[in-house]
Short mmCIF file of C-alpha atoms in Angstrom, two decimals:
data_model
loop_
_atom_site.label_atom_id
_atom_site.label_comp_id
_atom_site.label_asym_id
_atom_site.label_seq_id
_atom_site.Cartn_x
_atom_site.Cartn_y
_atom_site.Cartn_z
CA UNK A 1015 0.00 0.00 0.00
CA UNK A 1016 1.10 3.33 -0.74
CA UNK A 1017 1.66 6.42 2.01
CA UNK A 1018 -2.10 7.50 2.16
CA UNK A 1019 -0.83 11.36 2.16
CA UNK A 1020 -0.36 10.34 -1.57
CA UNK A 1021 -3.60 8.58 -2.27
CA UNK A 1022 -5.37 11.72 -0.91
CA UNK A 1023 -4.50 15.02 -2.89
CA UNK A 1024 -7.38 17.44 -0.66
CA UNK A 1025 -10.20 17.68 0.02
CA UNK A 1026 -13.16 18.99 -2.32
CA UNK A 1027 -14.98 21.80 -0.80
CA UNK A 1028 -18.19 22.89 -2.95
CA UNK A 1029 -21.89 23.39 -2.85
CA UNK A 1030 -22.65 20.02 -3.60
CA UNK A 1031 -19.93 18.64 -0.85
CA UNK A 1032 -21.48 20.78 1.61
CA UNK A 1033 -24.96 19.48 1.37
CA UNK A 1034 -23.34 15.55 1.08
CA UNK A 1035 -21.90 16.10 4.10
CA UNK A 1036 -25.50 15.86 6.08
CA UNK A 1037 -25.50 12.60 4.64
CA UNK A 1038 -21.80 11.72 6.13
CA UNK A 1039 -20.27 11.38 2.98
CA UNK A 1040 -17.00 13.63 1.97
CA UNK A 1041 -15.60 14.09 -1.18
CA UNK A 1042 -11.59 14.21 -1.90
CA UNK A 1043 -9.55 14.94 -4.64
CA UNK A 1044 -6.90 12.23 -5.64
CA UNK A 1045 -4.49 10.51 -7.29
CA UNK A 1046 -5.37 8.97 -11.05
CA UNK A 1047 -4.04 6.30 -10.52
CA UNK A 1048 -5.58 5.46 -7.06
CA UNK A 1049 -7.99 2.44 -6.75
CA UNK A 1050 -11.13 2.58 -4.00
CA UNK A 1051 -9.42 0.06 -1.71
CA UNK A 1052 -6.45 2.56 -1.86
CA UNK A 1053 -8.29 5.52 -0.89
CA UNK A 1054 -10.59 3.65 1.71
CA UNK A 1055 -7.30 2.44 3.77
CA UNK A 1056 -5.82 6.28 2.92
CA UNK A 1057 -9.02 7.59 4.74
CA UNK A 1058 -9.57 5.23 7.48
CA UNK A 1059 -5.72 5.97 8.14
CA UNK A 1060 -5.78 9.74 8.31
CA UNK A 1061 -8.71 10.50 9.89
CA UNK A 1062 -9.05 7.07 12.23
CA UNK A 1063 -12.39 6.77 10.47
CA UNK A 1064 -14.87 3.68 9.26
CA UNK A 1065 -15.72 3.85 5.94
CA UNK A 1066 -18.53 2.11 4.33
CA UNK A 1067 -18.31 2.87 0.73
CA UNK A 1068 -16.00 4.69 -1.63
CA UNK A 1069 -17.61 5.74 -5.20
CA UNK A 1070 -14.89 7.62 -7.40
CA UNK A 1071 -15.78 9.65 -10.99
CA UNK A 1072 -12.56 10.61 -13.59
CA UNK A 1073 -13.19 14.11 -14.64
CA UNK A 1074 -11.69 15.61 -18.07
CA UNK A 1075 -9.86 18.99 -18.20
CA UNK A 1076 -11.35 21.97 -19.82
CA UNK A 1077 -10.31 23.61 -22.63
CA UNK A 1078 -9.27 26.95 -22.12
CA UNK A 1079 -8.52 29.67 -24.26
CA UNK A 1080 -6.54 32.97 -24.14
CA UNK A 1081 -6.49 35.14 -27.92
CA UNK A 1082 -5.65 32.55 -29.99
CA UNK A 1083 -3.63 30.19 -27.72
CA UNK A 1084 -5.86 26.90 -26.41
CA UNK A 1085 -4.74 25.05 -23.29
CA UNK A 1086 -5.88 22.53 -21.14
CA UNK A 1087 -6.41 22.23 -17.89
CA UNK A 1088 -5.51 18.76 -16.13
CA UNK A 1089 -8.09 15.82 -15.47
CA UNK A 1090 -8.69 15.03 -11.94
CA UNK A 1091 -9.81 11.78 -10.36
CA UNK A 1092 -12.54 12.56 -7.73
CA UNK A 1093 -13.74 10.74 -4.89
CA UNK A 1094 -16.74 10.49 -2.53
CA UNK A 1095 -16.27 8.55 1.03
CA UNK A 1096 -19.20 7.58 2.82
CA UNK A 1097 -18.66 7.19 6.20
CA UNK A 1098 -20.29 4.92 9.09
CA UNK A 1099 -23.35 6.13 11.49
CA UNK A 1100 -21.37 8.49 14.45
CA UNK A 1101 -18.18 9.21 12.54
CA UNK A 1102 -16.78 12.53 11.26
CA UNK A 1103 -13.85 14.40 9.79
CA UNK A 1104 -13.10 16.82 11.99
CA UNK A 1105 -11.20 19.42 8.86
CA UNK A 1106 -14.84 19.40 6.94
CA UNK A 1107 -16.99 20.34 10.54
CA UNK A 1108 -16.49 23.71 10.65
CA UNK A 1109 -18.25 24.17 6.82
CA UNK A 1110 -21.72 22.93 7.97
#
């Protein structure tokens, strides 16, 4: 197993994380090449945590463009950690 400060990039903090977090589930942003067994033993790790279920969604990179140059910005692996009844990431409670 990797170290899990690599699994786990940060944490996602948006509207829609917000309102998942009433439902104890918190969303992270991490590594592409990370699997959901890697990032469920990377969260129960950190944050001493029981995790039920891990869902994860690959997200493609805009393209961006300034005048006539185009870029593109990178694609992201997301995930979303659902936790069990009672437990809570302390670094996401002061949001609610």
């Amino acid at each position: 197993m990797r170290d899990p400060h690599l699994v786990l990039v940060k944490p996602m903090v948006s509207e829609k994380s917000i309102i998942l977090m009433e439902d104890n589930k918190y969303s992270f942003l991490v590594a592409k090449d990370a699997n959901k067994i890697e990032i469920k033993h990377a969260v129960e790790a950190l944050f001493n945590v029981k995790v039920l279920d891990v869902t994860t969604r690959n997200l493609k990179g805009k393209i961006k463009t300034l005048g006539r140059y185009r870029g593109r910005r990178p694609d992201t692996k997301r995930a979303i950690v659902k936790l069990a009844e009672g437990d809570k990431i302390e670094i996401f409670s002061n949001l609610q």
